PDB file of C-alpha atoms (C1' of nucleotides) in Angstrom:
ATOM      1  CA  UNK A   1      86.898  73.640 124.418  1.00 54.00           C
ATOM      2  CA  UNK A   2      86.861  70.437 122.850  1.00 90.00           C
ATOM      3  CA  UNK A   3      84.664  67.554 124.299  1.00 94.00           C
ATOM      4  CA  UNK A   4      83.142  64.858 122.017  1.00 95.00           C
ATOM      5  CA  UNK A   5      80.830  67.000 119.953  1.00 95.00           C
ATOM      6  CA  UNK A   6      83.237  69.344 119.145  1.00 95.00           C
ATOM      7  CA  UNK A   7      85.796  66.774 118.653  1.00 95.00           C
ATOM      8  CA  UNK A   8      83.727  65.122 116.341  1.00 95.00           C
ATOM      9  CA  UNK A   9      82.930  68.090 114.388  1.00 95.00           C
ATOM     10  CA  UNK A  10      86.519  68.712 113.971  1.00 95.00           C
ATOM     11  CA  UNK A  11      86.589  65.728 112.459  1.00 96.00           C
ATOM     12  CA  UNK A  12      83.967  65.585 110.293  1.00 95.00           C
ATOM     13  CA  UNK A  13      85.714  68.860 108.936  1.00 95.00           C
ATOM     14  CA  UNK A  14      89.167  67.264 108.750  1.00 95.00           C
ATOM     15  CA  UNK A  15      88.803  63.689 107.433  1.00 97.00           C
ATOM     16  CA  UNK A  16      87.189  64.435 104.028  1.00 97.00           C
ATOM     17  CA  UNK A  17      90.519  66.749 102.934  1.00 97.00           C
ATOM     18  CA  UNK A  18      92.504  64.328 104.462  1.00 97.00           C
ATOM     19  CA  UNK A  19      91.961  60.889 104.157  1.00 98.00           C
ATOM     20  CA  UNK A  20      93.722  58.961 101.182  1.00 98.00           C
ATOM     21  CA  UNK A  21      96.094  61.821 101.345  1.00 98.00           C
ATOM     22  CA  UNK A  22      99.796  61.997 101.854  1.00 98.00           C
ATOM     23  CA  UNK A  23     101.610  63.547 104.265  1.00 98.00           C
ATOM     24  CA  UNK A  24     104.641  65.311 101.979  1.00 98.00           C
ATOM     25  CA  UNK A  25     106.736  66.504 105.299  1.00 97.00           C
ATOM     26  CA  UNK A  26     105.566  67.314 109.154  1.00 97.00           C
ATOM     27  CA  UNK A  27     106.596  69.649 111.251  1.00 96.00           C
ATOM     28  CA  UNK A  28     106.988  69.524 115.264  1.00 96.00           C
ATOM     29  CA  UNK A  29     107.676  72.727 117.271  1.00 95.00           C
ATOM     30  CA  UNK A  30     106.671  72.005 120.798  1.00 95.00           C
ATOM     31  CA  UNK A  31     108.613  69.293 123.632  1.00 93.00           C
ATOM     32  CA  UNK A  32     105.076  69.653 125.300  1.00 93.00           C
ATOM     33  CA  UNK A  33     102.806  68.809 122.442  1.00 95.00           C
ATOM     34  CA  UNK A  34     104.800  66.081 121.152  1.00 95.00           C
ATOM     35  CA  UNK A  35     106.865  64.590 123.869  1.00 91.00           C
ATOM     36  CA  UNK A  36     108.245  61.737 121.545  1.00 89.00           C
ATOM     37  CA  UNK A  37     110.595  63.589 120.017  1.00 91.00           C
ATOM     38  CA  UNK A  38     110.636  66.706 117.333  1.00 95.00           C
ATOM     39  CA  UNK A  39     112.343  65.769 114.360  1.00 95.00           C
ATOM     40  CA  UNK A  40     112.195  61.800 115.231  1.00 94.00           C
ATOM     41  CA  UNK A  41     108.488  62.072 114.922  1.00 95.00           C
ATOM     42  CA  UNK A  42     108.675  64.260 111.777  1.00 96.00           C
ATOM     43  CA  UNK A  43     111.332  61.647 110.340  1.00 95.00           C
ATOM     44  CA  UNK A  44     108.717  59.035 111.268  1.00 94.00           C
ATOM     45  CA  UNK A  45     105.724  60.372 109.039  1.00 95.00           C
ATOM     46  CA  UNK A  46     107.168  62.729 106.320  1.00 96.00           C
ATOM     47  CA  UNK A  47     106.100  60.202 103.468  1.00 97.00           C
ATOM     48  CA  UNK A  48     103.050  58.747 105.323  1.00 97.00           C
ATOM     49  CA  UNK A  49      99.989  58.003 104.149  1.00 98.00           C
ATOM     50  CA  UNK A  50      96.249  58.826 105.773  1.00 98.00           C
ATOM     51  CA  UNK A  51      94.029  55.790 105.962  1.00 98.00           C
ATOM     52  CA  UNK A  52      91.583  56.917 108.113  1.00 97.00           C
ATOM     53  CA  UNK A  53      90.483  59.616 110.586  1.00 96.00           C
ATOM     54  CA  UNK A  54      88.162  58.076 113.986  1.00 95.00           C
ATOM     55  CA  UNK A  55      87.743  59.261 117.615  1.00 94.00           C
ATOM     56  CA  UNK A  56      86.959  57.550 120.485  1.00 92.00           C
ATOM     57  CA  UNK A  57      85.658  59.853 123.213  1.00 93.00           C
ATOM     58  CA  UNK A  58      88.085  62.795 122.740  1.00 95.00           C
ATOM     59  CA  UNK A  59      90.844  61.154 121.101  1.00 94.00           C
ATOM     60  CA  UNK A  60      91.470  61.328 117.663  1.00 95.00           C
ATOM     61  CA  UNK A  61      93.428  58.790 115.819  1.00 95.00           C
ATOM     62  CA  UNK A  62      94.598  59.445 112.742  1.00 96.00           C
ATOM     63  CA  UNK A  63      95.316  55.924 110.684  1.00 96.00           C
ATOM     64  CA  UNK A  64      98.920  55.888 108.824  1.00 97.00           C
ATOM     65  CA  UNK A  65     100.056  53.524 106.538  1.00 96.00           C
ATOM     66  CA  UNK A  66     103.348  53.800 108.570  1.00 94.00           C
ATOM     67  CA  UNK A  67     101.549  53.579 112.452  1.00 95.00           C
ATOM     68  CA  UNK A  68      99.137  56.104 114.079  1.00 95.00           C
ATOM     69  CA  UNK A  69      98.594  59.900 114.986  1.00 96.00           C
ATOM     70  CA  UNK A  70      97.410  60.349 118.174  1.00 95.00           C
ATOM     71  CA  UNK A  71      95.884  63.565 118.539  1.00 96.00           C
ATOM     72  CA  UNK A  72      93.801  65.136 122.319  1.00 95.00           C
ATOM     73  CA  UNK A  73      93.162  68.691 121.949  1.00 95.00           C
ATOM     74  CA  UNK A  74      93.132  69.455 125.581  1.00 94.00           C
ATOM     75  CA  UNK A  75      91.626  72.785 126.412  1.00 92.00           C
ATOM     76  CA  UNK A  76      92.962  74.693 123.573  1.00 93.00           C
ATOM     77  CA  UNK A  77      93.715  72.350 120.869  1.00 94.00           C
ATOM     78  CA  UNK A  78      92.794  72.762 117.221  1.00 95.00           C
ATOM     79  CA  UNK A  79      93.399  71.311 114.077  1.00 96.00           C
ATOM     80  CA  UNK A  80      93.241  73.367 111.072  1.00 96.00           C
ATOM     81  CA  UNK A  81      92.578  73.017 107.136  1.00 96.00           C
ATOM     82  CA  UNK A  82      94.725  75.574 105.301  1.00 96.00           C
ATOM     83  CA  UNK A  83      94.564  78.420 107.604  1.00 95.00           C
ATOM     84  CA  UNK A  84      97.373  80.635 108.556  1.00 93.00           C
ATOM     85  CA  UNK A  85      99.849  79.747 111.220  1.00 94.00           C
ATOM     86  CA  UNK A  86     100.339  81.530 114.502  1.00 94.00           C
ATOM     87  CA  UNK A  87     103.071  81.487 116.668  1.00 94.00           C
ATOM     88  CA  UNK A  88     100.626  78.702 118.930  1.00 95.00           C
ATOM     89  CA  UNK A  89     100.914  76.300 115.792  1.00 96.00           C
ATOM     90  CA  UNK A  90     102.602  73.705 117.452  1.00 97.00           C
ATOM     91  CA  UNK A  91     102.997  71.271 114.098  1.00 97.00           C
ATOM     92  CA  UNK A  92     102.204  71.805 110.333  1.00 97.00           C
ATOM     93  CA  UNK A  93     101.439  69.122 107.960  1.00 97.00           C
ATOM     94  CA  UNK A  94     102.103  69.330 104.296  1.00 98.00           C
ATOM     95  CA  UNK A  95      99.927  67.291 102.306  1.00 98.00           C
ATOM     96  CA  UNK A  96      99.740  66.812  98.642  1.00 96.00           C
ATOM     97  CA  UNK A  97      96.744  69.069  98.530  1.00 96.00           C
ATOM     98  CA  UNK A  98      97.024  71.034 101.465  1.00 97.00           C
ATOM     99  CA  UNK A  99      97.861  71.837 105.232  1.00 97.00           C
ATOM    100  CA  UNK A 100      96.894  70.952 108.248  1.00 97.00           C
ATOM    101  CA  UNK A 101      97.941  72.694 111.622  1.00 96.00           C
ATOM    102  CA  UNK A 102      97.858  72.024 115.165  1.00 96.00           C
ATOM    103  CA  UNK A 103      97.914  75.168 117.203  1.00 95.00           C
ATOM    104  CA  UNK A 104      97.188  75.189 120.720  1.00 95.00           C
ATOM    105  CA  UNK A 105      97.994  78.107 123.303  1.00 94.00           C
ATOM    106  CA  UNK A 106      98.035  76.498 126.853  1.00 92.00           C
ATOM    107  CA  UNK A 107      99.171  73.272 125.164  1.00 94.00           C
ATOM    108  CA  UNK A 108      97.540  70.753 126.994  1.00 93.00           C
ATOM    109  CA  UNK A 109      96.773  68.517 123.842  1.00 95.00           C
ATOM    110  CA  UNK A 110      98.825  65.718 122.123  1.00 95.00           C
ATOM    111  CA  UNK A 111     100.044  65.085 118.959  1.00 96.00           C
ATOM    112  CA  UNK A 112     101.861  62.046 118.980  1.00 95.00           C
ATOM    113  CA  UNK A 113     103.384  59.519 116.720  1.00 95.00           C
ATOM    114  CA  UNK A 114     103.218  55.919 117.398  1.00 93.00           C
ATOM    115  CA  UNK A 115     103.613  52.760 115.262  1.00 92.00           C
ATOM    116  CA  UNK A 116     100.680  51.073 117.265  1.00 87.00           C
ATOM    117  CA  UNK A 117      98.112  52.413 119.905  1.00 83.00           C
ATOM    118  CA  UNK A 118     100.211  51.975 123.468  1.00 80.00           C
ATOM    119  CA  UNK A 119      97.643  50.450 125.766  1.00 77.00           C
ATOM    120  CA  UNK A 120      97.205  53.303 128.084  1.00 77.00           C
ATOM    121  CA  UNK A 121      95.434  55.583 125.326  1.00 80.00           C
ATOM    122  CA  UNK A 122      93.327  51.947 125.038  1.00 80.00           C
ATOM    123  CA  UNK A 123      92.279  52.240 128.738  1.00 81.00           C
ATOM    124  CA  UNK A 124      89.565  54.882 128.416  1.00 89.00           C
ATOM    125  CA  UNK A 125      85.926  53.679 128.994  1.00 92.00           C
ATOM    126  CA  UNK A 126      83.466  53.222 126.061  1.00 93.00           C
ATOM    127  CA  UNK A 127      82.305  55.781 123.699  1.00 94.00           C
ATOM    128  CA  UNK A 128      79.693  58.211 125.706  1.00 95.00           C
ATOM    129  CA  UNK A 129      77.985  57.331 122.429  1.00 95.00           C
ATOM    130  CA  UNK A 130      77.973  53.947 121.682  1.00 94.00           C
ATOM    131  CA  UNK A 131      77.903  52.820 125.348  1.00 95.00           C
ATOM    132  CA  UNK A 132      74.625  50.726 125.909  1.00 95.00           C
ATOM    133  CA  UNK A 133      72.792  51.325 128.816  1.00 96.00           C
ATOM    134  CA  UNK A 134      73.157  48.249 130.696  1.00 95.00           C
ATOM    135  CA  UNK A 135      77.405  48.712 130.729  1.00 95.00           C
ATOM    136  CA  UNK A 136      76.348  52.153 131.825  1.00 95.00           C
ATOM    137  CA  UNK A 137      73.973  50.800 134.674  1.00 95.00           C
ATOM    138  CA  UNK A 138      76.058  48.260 135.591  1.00 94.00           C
ATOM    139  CA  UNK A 139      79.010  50.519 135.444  1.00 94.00           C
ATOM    140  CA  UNK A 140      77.644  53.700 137.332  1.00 95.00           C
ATOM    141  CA  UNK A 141      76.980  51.196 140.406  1.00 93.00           C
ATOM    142  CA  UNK A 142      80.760  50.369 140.825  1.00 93.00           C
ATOM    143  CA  UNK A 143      81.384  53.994 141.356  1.00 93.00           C
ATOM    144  CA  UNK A 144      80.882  55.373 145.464  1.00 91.00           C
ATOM    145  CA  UNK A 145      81.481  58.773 143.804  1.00 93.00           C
ATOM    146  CA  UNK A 146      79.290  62.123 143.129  1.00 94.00           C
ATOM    147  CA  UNK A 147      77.512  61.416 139.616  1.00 95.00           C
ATOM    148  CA  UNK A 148      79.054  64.503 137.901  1.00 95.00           C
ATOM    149  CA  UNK A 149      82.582  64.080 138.866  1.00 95.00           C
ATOM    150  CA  UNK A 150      82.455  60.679 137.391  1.00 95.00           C
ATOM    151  CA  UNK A 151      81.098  61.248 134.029  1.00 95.00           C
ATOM    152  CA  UNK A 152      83.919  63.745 133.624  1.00 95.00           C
ATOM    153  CA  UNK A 153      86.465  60.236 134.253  1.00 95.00           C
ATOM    154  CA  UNK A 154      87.114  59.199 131.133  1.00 93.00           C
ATOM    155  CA  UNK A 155      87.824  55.810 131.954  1.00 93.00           C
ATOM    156  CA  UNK A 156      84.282  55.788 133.268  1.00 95.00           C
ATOM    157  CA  UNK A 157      83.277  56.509 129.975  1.00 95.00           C
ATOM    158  CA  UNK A 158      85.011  58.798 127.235  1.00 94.00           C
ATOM    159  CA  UNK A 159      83.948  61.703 125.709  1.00 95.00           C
ATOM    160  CA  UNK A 160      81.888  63.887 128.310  1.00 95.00           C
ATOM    161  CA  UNK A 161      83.534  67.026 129.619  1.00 95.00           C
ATOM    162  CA  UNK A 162      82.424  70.044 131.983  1.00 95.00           C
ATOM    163  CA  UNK A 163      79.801  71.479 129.827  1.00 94.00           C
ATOM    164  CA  UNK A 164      78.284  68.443 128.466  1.00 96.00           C
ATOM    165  CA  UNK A 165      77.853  66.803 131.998  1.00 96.00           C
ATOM    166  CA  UNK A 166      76.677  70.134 133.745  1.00 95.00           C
ATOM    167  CA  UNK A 167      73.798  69.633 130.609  1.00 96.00           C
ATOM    168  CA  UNK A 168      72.662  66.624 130.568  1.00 96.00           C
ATOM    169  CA  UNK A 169      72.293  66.414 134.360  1.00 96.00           C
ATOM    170  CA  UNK A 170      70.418  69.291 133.716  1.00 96.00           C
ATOM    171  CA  UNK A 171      67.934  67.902 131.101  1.00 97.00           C
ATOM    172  CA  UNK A 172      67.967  64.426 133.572  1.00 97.00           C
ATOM    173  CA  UNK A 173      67.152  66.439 136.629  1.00 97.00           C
ATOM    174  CA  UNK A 174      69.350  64.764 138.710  1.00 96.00           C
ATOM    175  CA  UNK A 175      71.961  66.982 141.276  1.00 95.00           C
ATOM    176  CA  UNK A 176      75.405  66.608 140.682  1.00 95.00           C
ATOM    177  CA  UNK A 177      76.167  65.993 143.817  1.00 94.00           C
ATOM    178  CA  UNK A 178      74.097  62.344 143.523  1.00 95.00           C
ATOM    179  CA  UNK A 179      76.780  59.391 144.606  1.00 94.00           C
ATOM    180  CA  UNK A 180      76.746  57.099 141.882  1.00 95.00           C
ATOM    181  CA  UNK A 181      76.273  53.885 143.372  1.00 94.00           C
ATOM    182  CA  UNK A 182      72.761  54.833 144.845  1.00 93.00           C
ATOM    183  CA  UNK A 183      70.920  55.905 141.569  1.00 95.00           C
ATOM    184  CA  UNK A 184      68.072  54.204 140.867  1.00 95.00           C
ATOM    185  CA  UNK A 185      67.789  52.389 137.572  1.00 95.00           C
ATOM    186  CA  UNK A 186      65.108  54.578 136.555  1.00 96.00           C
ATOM    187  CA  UNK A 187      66.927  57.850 137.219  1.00 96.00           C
ATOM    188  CA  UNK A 188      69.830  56.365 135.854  1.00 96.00           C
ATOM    189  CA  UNK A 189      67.676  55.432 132.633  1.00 96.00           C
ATOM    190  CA  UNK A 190      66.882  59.193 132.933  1.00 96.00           C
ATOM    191  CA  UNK A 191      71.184  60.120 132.691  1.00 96.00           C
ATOM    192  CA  UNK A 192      71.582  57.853 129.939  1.00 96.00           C
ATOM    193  CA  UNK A 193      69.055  59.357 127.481  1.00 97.00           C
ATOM    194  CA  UNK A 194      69.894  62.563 128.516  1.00 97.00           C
ATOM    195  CA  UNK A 195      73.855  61.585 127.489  1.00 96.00           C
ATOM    196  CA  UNK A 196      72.733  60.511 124.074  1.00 96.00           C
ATOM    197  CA  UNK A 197      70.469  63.362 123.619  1.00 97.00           C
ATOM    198  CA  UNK A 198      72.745  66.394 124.479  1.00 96.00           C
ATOM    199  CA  UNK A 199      75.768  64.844 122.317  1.00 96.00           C
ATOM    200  CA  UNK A 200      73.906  64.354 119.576  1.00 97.00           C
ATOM    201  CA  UNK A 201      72.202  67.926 119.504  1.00 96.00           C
ATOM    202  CA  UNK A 202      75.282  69.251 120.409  1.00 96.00           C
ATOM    203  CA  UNK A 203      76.805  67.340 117.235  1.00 96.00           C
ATOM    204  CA  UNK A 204      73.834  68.507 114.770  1.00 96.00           C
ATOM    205  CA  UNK A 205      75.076  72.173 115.797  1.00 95.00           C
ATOM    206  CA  UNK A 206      78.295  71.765 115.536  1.00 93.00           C
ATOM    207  CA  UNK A 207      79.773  71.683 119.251  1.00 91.00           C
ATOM    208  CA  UNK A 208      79.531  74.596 121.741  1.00 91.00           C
ATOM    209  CA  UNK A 209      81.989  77.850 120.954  1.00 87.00           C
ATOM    210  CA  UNK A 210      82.060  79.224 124.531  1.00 83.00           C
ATOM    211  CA  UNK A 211      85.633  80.586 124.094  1.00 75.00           C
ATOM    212  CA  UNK A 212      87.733  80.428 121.081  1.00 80.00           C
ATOM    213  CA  UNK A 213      86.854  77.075 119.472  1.00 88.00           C
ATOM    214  CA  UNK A 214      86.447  76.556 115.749  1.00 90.00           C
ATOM    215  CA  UNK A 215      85.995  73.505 113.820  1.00 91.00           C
ATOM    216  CA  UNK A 216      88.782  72.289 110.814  1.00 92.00           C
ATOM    217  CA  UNK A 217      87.531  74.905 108.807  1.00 91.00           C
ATOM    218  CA  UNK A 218      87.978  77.947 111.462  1.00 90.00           C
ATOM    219  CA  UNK A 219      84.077  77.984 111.788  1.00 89.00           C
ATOM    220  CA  UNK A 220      82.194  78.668 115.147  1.00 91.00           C
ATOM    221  CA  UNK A 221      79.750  76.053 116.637  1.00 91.00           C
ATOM    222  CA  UNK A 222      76.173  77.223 118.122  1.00 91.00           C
ATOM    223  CA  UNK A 223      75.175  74.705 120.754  1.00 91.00           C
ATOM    224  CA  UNK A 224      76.595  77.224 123.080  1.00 91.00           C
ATOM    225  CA  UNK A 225      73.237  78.944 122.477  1.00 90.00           C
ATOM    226  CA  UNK A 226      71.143  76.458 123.426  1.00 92.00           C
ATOM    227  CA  UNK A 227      72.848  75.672 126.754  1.00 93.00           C
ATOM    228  CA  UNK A 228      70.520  75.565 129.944  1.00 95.00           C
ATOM    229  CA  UNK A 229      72.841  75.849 132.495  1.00 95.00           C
ATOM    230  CA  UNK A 230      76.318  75.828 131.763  1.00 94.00           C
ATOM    231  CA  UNK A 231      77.742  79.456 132.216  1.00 93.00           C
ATOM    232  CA  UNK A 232      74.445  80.483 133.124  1.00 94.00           C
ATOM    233  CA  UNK A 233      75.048  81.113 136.685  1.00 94.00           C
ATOM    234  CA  UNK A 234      72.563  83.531 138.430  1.00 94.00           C
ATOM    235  CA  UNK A 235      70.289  83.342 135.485  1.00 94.00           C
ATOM    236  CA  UNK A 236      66.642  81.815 135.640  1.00 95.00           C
ATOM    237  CA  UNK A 237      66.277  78.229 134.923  1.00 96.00           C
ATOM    238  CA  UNK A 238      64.311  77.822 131.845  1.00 95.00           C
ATOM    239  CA  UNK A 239      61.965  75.559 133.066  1.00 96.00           C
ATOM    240  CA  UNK A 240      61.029  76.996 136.633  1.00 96.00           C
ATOM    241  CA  UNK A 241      62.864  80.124 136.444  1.00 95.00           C
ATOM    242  CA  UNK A 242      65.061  79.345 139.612  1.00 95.00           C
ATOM    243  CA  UNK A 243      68.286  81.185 139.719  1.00 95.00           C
ATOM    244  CA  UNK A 244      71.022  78.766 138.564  1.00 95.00           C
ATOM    245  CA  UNK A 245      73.517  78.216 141.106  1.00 94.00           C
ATOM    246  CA  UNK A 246      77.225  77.680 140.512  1.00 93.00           C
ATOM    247  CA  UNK A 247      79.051  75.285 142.887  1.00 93.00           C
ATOM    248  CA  UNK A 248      82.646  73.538 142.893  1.00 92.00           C
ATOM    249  CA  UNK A 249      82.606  70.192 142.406  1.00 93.00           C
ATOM    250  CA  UNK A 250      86.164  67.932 141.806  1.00 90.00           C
ATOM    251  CA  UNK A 251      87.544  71.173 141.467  1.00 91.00           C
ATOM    252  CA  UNK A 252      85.279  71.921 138.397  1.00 93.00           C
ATOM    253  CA  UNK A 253      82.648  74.838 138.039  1.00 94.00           C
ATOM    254  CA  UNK A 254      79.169  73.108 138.175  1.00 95.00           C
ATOM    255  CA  UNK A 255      76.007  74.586 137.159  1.00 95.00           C
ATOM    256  CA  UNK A 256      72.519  73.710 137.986  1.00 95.00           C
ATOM    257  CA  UNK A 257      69.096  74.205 139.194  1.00 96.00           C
ATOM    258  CA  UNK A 258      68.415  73.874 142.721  1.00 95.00           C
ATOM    259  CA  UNK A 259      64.876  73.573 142.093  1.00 96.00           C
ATOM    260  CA  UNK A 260      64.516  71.398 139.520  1.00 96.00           C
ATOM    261  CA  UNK A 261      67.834  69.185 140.175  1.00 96.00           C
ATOM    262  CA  UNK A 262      66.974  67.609 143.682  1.00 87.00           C
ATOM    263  CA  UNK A 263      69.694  66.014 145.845  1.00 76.00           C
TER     264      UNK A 263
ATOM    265  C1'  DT B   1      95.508  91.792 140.648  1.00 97.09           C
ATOM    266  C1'  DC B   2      92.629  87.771 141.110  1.00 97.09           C
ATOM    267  C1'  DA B   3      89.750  84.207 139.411  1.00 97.09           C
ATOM    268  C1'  DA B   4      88.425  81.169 136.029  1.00 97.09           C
ATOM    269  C1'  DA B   5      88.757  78.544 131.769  1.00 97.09           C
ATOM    270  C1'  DT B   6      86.211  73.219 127.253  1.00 97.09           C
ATOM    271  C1'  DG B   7      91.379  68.439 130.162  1.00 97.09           C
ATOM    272  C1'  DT B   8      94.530  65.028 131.864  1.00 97.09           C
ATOM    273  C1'  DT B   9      98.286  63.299 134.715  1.00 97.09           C
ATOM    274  C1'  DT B  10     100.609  62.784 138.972  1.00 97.09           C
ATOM    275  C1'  DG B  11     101.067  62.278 143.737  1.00 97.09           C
ATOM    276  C1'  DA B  12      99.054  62.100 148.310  1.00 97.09           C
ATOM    277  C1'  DT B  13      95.704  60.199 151.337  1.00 97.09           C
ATOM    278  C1'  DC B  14      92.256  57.345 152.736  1.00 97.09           C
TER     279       DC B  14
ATOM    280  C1'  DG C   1      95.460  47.750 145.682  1.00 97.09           C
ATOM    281  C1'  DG C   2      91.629  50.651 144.563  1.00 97.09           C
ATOM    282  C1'  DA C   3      89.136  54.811 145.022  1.00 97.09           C
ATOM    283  C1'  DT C   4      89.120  59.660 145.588  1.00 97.09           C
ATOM    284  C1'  DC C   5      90.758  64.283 145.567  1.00 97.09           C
ATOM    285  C1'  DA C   6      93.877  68.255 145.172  1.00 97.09           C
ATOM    286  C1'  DA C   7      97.756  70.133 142.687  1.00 97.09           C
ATOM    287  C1'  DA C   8     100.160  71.008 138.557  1.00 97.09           C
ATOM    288  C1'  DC C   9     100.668  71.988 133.759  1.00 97.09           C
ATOM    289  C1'  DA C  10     100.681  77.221 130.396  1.00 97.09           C
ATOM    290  C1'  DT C  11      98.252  80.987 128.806  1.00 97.09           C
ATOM    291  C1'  DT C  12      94.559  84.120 128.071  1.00 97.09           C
ATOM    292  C1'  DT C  13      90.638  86.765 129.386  1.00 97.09           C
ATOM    293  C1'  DG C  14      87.236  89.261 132.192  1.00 97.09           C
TER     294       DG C  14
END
DNA sequence: TCAAATGTTTGATC
DNA sequence: GGATCAAACATTTG
């Protein structure tokens, strides 16, 4: 569910209820979710105050005056403002004017506790959104690998996930398949608007809700409607009206226009 | 019953 | 040592 846009949407929902806020006791209910340690972690932020709520490609790091809260919402991740619990909530915040919950059913996400950022959550590439092009350029020609495989590496850069890269490849006309290394600058020019364009669209409607996922506030995004490809296998292309085709690339559905995506 | 699902980590292989 | 790729993780849904 969650890739950047919806990540930051979550956010955007979160951080104004939270921020400035303290944390009056935290609860931890899964070994998966929060590997350091149940009540050690609860011990470590009951008390805590919220400084500040950012994200960095999918991660979302929730400033205490005691350390940080890492959060990744996998595939099924989401954090809640006062909504009921289900027996996925995985930890429950009680702040002074509310609560917040992480529930997550194939718990793949994070929440973590940490008194400073380790440096392997530091290791993932630049922001898919504040990335300029010519780290991108100079970056996509390191890479011997098939274009849309890569900008689902998040140390390539951070924030793009199956949808989002089946999309913009889509709107850059460009087949997934492409090996990095040989794009031209052009085409490459081409990717990189196409990456800015597609998040931020994505953003202004509030991420893509293509199975279950809801923002802080248990609200549905709408991008999902606007998608061109993505899920759309066997349907006509909107600009051609070639049947979408539906490959496996890196082990990941891929979606995209023979016609108008040429290898 | 089988396949697929928005993501990342780990281990094998080149 | 780096790059690349498949498997594994846990659960639901069509």
């Amino acid at each position: 569910m969650p890739e950047l846009p919806e990540v930051e949407t979550v956010l955007r929902s979160i951080a104004p209820q939270v921020v400035g806020r303290t944390i009056h006791r935290a609860e931890f209910y899964s070994k998966r979710v929060t590997r350091g340690g149940l009540t050690q972690t609860s011990r470590a932020i009951a008390g805590a105050v919220i400084l500040a709520a950012r994200r960095r490609g999918k991660q979302i790091l929730i400033e205490l005056d005691s350390g940080v809260l890492y959060v990744h919402l996998g595939m099924t991740g989401k954090l809640l403002w006062n909504q009921q619990a289900t027996k996925y909530t995985r930890a429950i915040f009680q702040l002074e004017n509310g609560t917040l919950l992480y529930d997550d059913t194939r718990q793949f996400g994070r929440v973590e506790f940490f008194k400073k950022v380790p440096d392997a959550l530091d290791r993932v590439g630049p922001d898919a959104l504040s990335v300029g092009f010519e780290e991108f350029y100079g970056r996509l020609r390191q890479h011997r690998t098939k274009i849309k495989p890569l900008l689902l590496n998040q140390s390539f850069i951070s924030g793009v996930g199956n949808i989002y890269a089946d999309e913009l490849l889509f709107a850059a006309r460009i087949h997934p398949r492409a090996v990095a290394s040989r794009i031209s600058r052009t085409r490459a020019e081409k990717i990189y608007e196409s990456l800015g364009a597609v998040l931020q669209a994505a953003i202004e409607h509030r991420g893509s809700s293509i199975s279950d996922y809801v923002d802080g506030s248990g609200e549905k995004g709408s991008f999902q409607t606007l998608h061109n490809v993505y899920g759309r296998e066997g349907e006509p292309c909107p600009r051609c009206g070639t049947a979408i085709r539906r490959i496996v690339l890196g082990q990941r559905g891929t979606h995209y226009c023979p016609h108008c995506q040429r290898a």
